[in-house]
Short mmCIF file of C-alpha atoms and ligand atoms in Angstrom, two decimals:
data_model
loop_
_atom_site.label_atom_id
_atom_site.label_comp_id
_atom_site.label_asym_id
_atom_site.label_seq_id
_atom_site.Cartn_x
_atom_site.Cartn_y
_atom_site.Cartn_z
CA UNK B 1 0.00 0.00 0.00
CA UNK B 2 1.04 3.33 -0.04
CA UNK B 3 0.93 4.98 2.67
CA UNK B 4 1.20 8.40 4.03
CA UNK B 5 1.89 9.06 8.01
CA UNK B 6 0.92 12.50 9.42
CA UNK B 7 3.08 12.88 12.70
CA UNK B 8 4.06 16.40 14.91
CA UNK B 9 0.55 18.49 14.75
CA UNK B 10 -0.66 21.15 16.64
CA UNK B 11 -1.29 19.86 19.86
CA UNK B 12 0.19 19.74 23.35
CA UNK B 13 1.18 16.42 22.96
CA UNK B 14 3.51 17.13 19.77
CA UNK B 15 6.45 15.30 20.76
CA UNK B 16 4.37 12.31 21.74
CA UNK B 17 3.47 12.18 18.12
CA UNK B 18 6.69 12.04 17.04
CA UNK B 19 7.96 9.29 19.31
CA UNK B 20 4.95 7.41 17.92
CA UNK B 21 5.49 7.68 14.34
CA UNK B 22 8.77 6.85 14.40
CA UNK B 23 7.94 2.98 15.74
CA UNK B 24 4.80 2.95 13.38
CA UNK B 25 7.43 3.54 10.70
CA UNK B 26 9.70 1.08 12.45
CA UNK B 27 7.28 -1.76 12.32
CA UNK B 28 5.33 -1.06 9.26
CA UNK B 29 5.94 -3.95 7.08
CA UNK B 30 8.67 -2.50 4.49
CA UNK B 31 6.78 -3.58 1.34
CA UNK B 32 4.59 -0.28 2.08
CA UNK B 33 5.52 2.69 0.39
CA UNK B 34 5.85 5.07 2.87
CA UNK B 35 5.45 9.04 2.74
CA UNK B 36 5.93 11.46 5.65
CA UNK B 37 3.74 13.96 6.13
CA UNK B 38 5.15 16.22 9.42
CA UNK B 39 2.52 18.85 10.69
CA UNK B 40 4.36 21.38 12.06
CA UNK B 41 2.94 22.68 15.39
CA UNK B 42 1.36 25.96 13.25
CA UNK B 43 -0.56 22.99 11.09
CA UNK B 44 1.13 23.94 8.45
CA UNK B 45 1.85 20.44 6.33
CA UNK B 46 5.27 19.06 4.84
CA UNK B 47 6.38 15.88 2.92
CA UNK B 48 9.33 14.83 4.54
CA UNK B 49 12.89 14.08 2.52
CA UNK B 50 13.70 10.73 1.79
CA UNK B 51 16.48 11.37 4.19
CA UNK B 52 13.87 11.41 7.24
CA UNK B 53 12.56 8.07 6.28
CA UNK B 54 16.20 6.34 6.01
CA UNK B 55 17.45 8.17 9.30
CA UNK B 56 14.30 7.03 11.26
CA UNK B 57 14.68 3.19 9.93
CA UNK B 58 18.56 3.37 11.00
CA UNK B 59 18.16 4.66 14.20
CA UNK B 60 16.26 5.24 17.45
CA UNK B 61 15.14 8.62 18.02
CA UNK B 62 11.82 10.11 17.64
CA UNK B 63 10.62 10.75 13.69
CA UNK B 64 12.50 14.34 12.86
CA UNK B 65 10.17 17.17 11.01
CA UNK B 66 11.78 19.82 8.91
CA UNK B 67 9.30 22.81 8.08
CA UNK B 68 11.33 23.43 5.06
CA UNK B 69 10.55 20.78 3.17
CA UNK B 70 7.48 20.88 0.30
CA UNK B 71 3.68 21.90 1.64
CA UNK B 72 1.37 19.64 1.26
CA UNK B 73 -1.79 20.93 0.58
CA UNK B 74 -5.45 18.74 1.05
CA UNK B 75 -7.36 19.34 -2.11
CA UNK B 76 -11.22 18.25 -1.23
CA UNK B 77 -12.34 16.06 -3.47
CA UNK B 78 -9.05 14.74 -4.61
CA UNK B 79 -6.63 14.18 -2.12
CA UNK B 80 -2.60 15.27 -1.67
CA UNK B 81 -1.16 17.73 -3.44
CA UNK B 82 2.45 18.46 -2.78
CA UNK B 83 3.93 22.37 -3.70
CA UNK B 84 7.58 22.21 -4.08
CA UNK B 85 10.28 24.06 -5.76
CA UNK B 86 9.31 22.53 -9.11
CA UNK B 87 5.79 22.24 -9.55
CA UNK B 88 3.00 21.04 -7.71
CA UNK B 89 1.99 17.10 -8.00
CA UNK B 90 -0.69 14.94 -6.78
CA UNK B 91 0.33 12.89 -3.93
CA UNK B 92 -1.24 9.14 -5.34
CA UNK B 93 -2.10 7.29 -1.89
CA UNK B 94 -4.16 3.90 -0.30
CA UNK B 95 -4.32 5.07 2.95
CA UNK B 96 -3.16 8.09 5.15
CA UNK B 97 -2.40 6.86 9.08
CA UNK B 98 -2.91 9.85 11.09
CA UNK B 99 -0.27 9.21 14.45
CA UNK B 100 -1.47 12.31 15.95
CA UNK B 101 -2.93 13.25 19.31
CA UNK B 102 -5.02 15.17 20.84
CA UNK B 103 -6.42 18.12 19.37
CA UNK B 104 -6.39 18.68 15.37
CA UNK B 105 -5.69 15.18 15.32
CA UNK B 106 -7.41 12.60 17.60
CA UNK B 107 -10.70 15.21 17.49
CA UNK B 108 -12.23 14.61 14.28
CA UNK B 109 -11.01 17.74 12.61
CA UNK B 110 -7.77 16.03 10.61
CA UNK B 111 -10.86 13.05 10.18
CA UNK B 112 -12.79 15.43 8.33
CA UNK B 113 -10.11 16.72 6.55
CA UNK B 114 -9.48 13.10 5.00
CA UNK B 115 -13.15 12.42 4.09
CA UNK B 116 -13.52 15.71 2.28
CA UNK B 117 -10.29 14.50 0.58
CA UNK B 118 -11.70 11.09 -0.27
CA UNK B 119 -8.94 9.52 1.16
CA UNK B 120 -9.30 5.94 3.61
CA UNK B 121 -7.43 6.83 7.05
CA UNK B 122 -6.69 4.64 10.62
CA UNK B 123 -8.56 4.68 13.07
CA UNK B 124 -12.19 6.65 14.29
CA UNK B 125 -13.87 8.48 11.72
CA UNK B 126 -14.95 12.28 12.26
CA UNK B 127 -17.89 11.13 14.97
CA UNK B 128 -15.73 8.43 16.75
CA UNK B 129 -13.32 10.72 17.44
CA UNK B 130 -14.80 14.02 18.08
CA UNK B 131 -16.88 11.41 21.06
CA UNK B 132 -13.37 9.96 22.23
CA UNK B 133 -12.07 13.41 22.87
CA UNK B 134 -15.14 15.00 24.80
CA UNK B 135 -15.29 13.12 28.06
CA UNK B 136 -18.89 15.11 29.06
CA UNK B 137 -20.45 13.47 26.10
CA UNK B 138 -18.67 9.98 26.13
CA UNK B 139 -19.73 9.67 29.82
CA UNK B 140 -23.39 10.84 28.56
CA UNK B 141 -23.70 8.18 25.78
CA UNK B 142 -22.02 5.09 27.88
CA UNK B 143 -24.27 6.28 30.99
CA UNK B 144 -27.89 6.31 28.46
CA UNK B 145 -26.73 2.41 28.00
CA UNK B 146 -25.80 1.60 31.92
CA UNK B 147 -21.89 1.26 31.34
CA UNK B 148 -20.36 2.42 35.08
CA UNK B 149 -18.83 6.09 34.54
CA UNK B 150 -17.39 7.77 37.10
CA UNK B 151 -20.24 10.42 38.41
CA UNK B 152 -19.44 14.16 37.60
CA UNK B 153 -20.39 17.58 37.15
CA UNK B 154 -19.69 19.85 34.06
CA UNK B 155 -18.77 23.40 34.55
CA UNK B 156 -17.08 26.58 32.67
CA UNK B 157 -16.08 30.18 33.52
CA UNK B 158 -19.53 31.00 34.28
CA UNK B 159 -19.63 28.45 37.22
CA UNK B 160 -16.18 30.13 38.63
CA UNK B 161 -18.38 33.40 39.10
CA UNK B 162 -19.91 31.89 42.39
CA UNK B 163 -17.65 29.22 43.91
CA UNK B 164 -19.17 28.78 46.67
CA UNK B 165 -22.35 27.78 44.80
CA UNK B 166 -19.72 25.11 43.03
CA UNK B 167 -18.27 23.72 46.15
CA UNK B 168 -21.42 23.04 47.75
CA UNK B 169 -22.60 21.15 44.76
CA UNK B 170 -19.40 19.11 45.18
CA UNK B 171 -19.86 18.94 48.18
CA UNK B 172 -23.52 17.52 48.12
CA UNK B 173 -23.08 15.37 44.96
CA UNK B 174 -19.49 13.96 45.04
CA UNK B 175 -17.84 15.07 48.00
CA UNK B 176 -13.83 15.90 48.79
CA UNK B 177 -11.44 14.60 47.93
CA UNK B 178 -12.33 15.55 43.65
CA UNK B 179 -10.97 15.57 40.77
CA UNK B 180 -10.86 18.00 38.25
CA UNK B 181 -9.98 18.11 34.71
CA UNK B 182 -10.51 19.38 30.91
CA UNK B 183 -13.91 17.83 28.89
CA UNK B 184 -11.12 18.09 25.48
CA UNK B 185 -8.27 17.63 26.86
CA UNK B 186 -5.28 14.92 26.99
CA UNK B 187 -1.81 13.58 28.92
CA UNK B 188 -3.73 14.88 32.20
CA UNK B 189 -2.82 18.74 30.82
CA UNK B 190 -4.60 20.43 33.27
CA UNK B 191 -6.19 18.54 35.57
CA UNK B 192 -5.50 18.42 39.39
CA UNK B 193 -6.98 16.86 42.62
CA UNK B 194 -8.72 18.49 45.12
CA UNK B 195 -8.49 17.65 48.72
CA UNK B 196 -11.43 20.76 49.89
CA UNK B 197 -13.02 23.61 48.97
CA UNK B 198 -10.85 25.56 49.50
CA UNK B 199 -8.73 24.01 46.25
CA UNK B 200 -11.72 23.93 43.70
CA UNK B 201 -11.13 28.01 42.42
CA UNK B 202 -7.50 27.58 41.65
CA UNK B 203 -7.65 23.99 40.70
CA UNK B 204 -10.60 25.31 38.34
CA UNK B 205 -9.05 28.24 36.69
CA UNK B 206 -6.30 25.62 35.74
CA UNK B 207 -8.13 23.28 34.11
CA UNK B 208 -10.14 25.78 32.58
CA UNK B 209 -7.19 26.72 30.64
CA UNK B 210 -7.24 23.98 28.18
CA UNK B 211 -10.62 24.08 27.49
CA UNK B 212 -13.98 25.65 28.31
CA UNK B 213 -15.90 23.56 30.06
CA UNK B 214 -14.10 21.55 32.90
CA UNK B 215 -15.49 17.89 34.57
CA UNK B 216 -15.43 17.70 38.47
CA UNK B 217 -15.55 14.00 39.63
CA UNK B 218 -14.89 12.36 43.03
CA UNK B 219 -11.27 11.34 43.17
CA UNK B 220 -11.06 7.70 42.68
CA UNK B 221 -8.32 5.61 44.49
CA UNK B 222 -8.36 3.31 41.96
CA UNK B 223 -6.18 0.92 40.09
CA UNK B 224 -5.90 1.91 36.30
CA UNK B 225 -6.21 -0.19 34.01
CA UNK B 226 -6.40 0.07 30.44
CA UNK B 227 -7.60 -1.93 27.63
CA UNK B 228 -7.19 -2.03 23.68
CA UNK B 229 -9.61 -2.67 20.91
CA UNK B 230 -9.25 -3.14 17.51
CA UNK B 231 -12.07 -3.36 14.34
CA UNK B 232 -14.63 -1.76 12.87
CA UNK B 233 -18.17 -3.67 12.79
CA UNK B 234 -17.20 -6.48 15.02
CA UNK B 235 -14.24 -5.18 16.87
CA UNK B 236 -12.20 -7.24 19.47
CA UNK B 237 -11.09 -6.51 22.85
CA UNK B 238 -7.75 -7.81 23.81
CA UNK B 239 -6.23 -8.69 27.95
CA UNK B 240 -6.46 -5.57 29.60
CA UNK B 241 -2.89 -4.24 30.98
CA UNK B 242 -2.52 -2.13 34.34
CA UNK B 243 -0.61 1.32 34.98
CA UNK B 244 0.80 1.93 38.60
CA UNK B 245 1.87 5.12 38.80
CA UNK B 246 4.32 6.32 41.32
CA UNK B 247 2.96 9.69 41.60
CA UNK B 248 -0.83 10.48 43.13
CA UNK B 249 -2.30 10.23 40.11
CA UNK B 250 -0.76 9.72 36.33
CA UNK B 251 0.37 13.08 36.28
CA UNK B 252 1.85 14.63 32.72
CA UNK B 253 5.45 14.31 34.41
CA UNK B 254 4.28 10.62 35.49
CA UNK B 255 3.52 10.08 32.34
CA UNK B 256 5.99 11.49 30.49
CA UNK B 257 8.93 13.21 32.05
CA UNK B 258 10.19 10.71 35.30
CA UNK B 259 11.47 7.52 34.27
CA UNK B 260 10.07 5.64 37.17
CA UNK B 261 6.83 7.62 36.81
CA UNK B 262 4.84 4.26 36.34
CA UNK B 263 5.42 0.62 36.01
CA UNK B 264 3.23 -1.22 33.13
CA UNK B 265 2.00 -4.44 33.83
CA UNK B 266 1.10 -6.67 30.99
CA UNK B 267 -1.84 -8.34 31.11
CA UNK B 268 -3.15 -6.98 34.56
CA UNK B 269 -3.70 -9.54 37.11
CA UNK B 270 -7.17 -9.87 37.34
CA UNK B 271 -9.31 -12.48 37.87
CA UNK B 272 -11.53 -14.22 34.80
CA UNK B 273 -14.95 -12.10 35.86
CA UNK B 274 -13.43 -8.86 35.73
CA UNK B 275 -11.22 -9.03 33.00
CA UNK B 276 -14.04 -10.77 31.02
CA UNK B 277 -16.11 -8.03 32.22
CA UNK B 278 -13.91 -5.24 31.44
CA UNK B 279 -13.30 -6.56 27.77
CA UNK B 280 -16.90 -6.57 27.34
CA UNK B 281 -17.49 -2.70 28.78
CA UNK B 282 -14.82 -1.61 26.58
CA UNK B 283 -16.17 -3.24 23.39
CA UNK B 284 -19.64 -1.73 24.47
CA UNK B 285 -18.13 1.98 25.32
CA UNK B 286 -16.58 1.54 22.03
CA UNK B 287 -19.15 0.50 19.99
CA UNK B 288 -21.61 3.06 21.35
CA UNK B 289 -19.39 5.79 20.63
CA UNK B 290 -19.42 5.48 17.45
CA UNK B 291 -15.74 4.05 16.67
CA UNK B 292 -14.09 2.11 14.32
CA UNK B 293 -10.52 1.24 13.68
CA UNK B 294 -8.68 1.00 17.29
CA UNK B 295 -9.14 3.39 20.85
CA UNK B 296 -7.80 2.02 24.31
CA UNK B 297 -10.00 2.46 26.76
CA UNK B 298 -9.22 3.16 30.10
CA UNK B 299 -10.94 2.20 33.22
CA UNK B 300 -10.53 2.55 36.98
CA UNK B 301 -11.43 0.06 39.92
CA UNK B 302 -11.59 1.67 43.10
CA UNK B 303 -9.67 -0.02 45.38
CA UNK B 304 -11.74 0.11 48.50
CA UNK B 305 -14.40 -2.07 46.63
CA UNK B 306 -13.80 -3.34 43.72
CA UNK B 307 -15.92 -1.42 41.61
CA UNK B 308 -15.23 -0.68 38.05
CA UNK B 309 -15.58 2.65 36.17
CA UNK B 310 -15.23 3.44 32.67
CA UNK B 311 -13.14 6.92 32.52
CA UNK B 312 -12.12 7.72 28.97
CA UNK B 313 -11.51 5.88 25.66
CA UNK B 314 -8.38 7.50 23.35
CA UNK B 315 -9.24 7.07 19.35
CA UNK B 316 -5.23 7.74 18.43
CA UNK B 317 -3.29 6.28 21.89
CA UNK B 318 0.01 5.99 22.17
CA UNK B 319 1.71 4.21 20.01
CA UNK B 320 5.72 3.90 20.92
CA UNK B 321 7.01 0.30 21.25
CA UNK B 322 6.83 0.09 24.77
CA UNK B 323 3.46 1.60 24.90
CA UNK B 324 0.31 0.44 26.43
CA UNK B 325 -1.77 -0.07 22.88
CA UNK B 326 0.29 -1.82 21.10
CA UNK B 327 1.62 -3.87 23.68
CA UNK B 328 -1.26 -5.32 25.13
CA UNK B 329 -2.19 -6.30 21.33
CA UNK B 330 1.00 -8.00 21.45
CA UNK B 331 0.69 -9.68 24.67
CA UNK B 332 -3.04 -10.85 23.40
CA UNK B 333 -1.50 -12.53 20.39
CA UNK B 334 -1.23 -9.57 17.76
CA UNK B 335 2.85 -8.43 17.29
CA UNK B 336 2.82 -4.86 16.09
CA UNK B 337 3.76 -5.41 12.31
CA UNK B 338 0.55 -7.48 11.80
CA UNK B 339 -1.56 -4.90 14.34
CA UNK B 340 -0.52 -2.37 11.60
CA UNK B 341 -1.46 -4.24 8.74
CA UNK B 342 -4.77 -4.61 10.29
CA UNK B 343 -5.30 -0.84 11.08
CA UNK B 344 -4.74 -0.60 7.28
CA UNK B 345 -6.81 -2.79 6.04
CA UNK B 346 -9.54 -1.62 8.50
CA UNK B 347 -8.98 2.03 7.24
CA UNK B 348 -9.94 0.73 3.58
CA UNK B 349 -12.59 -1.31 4.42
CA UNK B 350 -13.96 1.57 5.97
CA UNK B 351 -14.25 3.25 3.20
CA UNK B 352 -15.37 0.82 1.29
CA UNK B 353 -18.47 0.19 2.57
CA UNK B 354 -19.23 3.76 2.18
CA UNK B 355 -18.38 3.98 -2.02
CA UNK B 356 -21.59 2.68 -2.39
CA UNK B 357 -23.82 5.37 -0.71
CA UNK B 358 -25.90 7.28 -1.87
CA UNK B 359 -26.05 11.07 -1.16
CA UNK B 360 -28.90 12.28 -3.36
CA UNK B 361 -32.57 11.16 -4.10
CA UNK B 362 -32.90 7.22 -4.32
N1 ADP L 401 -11.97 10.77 38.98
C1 ADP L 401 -10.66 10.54 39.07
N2 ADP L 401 -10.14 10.12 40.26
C2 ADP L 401 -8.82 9.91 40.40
N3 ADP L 401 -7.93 10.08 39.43
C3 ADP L 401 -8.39 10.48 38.22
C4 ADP L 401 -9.78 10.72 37.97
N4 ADP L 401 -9.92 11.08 36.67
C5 ADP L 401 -8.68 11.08 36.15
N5 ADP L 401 -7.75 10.72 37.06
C6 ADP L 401 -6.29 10.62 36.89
O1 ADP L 401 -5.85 11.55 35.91
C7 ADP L 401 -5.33 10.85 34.77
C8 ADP L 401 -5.73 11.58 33.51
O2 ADP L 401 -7.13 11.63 33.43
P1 ADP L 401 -7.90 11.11 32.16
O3 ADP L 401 -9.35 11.18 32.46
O4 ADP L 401 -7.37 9.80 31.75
O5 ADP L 401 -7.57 12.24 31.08
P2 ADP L 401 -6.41 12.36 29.96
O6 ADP L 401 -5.57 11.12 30.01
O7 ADP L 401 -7.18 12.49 28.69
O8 ADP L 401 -5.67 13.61 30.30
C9 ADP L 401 -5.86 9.43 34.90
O9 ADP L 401 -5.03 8.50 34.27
C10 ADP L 401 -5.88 9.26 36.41
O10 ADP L 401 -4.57 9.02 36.93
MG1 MG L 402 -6.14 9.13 30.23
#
């Protein structure tokens, strides 16, 4: 196939992205012909030298992105068109694999994009994604079918003009300590816990930040645990796998930035109900939201009782070697070469099954 990977993007979690797409391009089975397409963190689009390709496949750093390399420009209706020094071309592609997260990419914005484009892509289409990204409506849809989310309370600016109206709703519907983060947000940017009232204005105004409306839940002391599926009409969930995080809660530095910020256990030890159960949730929470392609969903279960909560599902996770996504397909039987050959061919049967519809009068 040919193949083009869009990598970088303008998002907070940039440099993710580039760690990413260097393994996809890694493991991607080398009778692909792949192009790179970096987004630089302005948008703006570039098709990547030869050179990047052959450095990445050599080596071991994250995918490099030079800005002064060719635009590429997306022409609806046809696809790729790339704008260099000579000329303009068409860019002739099977199937673009967007290894982007977060916002402009993992939203449903770059998905839209590609449909307007005509072109197949990985993973959720424009709904799927624009779901997987807003945690108040996510929770809303899995709650209407009785999947266990964690119970919360939406608020924005306007809520911040009488706090102590806010913390007594807290107070009275969840109780300290809470939890507060972005609806459209990602790599915990902006969210915080809250041990009492006292916290909820600054911890607020913080979260409030990244986006406009913010979530307030009860803090769960829970075990995470986090679980991949793959497919569009009859997708699959594989073993789920288990972050401990040595921070208080997996924190951006956790995450990211400490070393020892959290061990990965894969698969989590659980025993056959609840891991049969939580495979099932996350195919349901998946399903319901609308997505096709892959998304991990994450869960929590509280460690005082045993009770499981859904908490988010990510349409574009992360996808380094040693992360969670691929290697709990791995660890369930699917090596990543052959997980990206399937994203591929999901990504054109996708669109596929759409060729065939009609959008005027039948
Ligand atoms: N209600 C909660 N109680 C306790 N910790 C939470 C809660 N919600 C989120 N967290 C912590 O914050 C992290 C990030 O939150 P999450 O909802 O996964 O958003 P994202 O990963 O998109 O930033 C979680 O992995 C977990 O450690
Ligand atoms: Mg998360």
């Amino acid at each position: 196939m040919r193949i083009a990977i869009l990598y970088g993007g303008k998002s907070g979690e940039h440099e993710v992205s580039l760690r990413s797409a260097a393994s996809v391009v890694r493991n991607l089975d080398k009778s692909h012909k792949v192009h790179l397409i970096g987004i630089t963190r302005r948008g703006a689009w570039h098709l990547q030298p030869d050179s990047v390709l052959a450095d990445c496949l050599e080596g071991e750093l994250p995918l490099d992105l030079r800005s002064d390399a060719p635009v590429v420009l997306v022409v609806p209706g046809t696809g790729l068109r790339v704008y260099g020094a000579r000329g303009s071309a068409d860019l002739p592609l099977d199937v673009v694999f967007p290894v982007l997260h977060g916002t402009y990419g993992e939203d449903g914005t770059i998905q839209g994009l590609l449909e307007c484009a005509d072109l197949a892509y990985v993973g959720a289409d424009v709904l799927g994604s624009a779901v997987g990204m807003d945690k108040e409506l996510a929770k809303a849809l899995w709650k209407s079918i009785g999947l266990p989310t964690v119970p919360s309370i939406t608020a924005s600016n306007a809520d911040l003009k009488n706090i102590d109206m806010l913390a007594s709703k807290v107070e009275s519907l969840l109780g300290w300590p809470a939890f507060i983060k972005p609806v459209r947000g990602g790599s915990s940017v902006g969210a915080s816990k809250v041990e009492n009232r006292a916290e909820l204005e600054s911890a607020a105004q913080k979260a409030l930040l990244c986006d406009n409306k913010i979530l307030i839940e009860p803090f769960i002391h829970g075990r995470e645990i986090e679980c991949s599926v793959l497919g569009n009409d009859n997708p699959r969930a594989f073993p789920p796998g288990e972050i401990v995080p040595s921070h208080e809660f997996y924190d951006y530095e956790a995450k990211y930035i400490d070393p020892d910020g959290a061990a990965l256990i894969i698969p989590a030890e659980l025993d056959d109900d609840a891991r049969r159960h939580i495979m099932e949730i996350a195919v349901s929470a998946y399903t319901t939201a609308g997505m096709s392609g892959m998304a991990r969903v994450d869960f929590f279960i509280d460690k005082k009782n045993d009770t499981i909560y859904l908490n988010e599902a990510n349409t574009i996770p992360g996808f380094t070697s040693i992360s969670m996504y691929p290697k709990m397909c791995e660890a369930g039987g699917l090596p990543y070469p052959a997980l990206l050959d399937e994203l591929l061919s999901l990504a054109v049967e996708r669109k596929r099954s759409r060729v065939n519809l009609h959008y005027e009068r039948v």
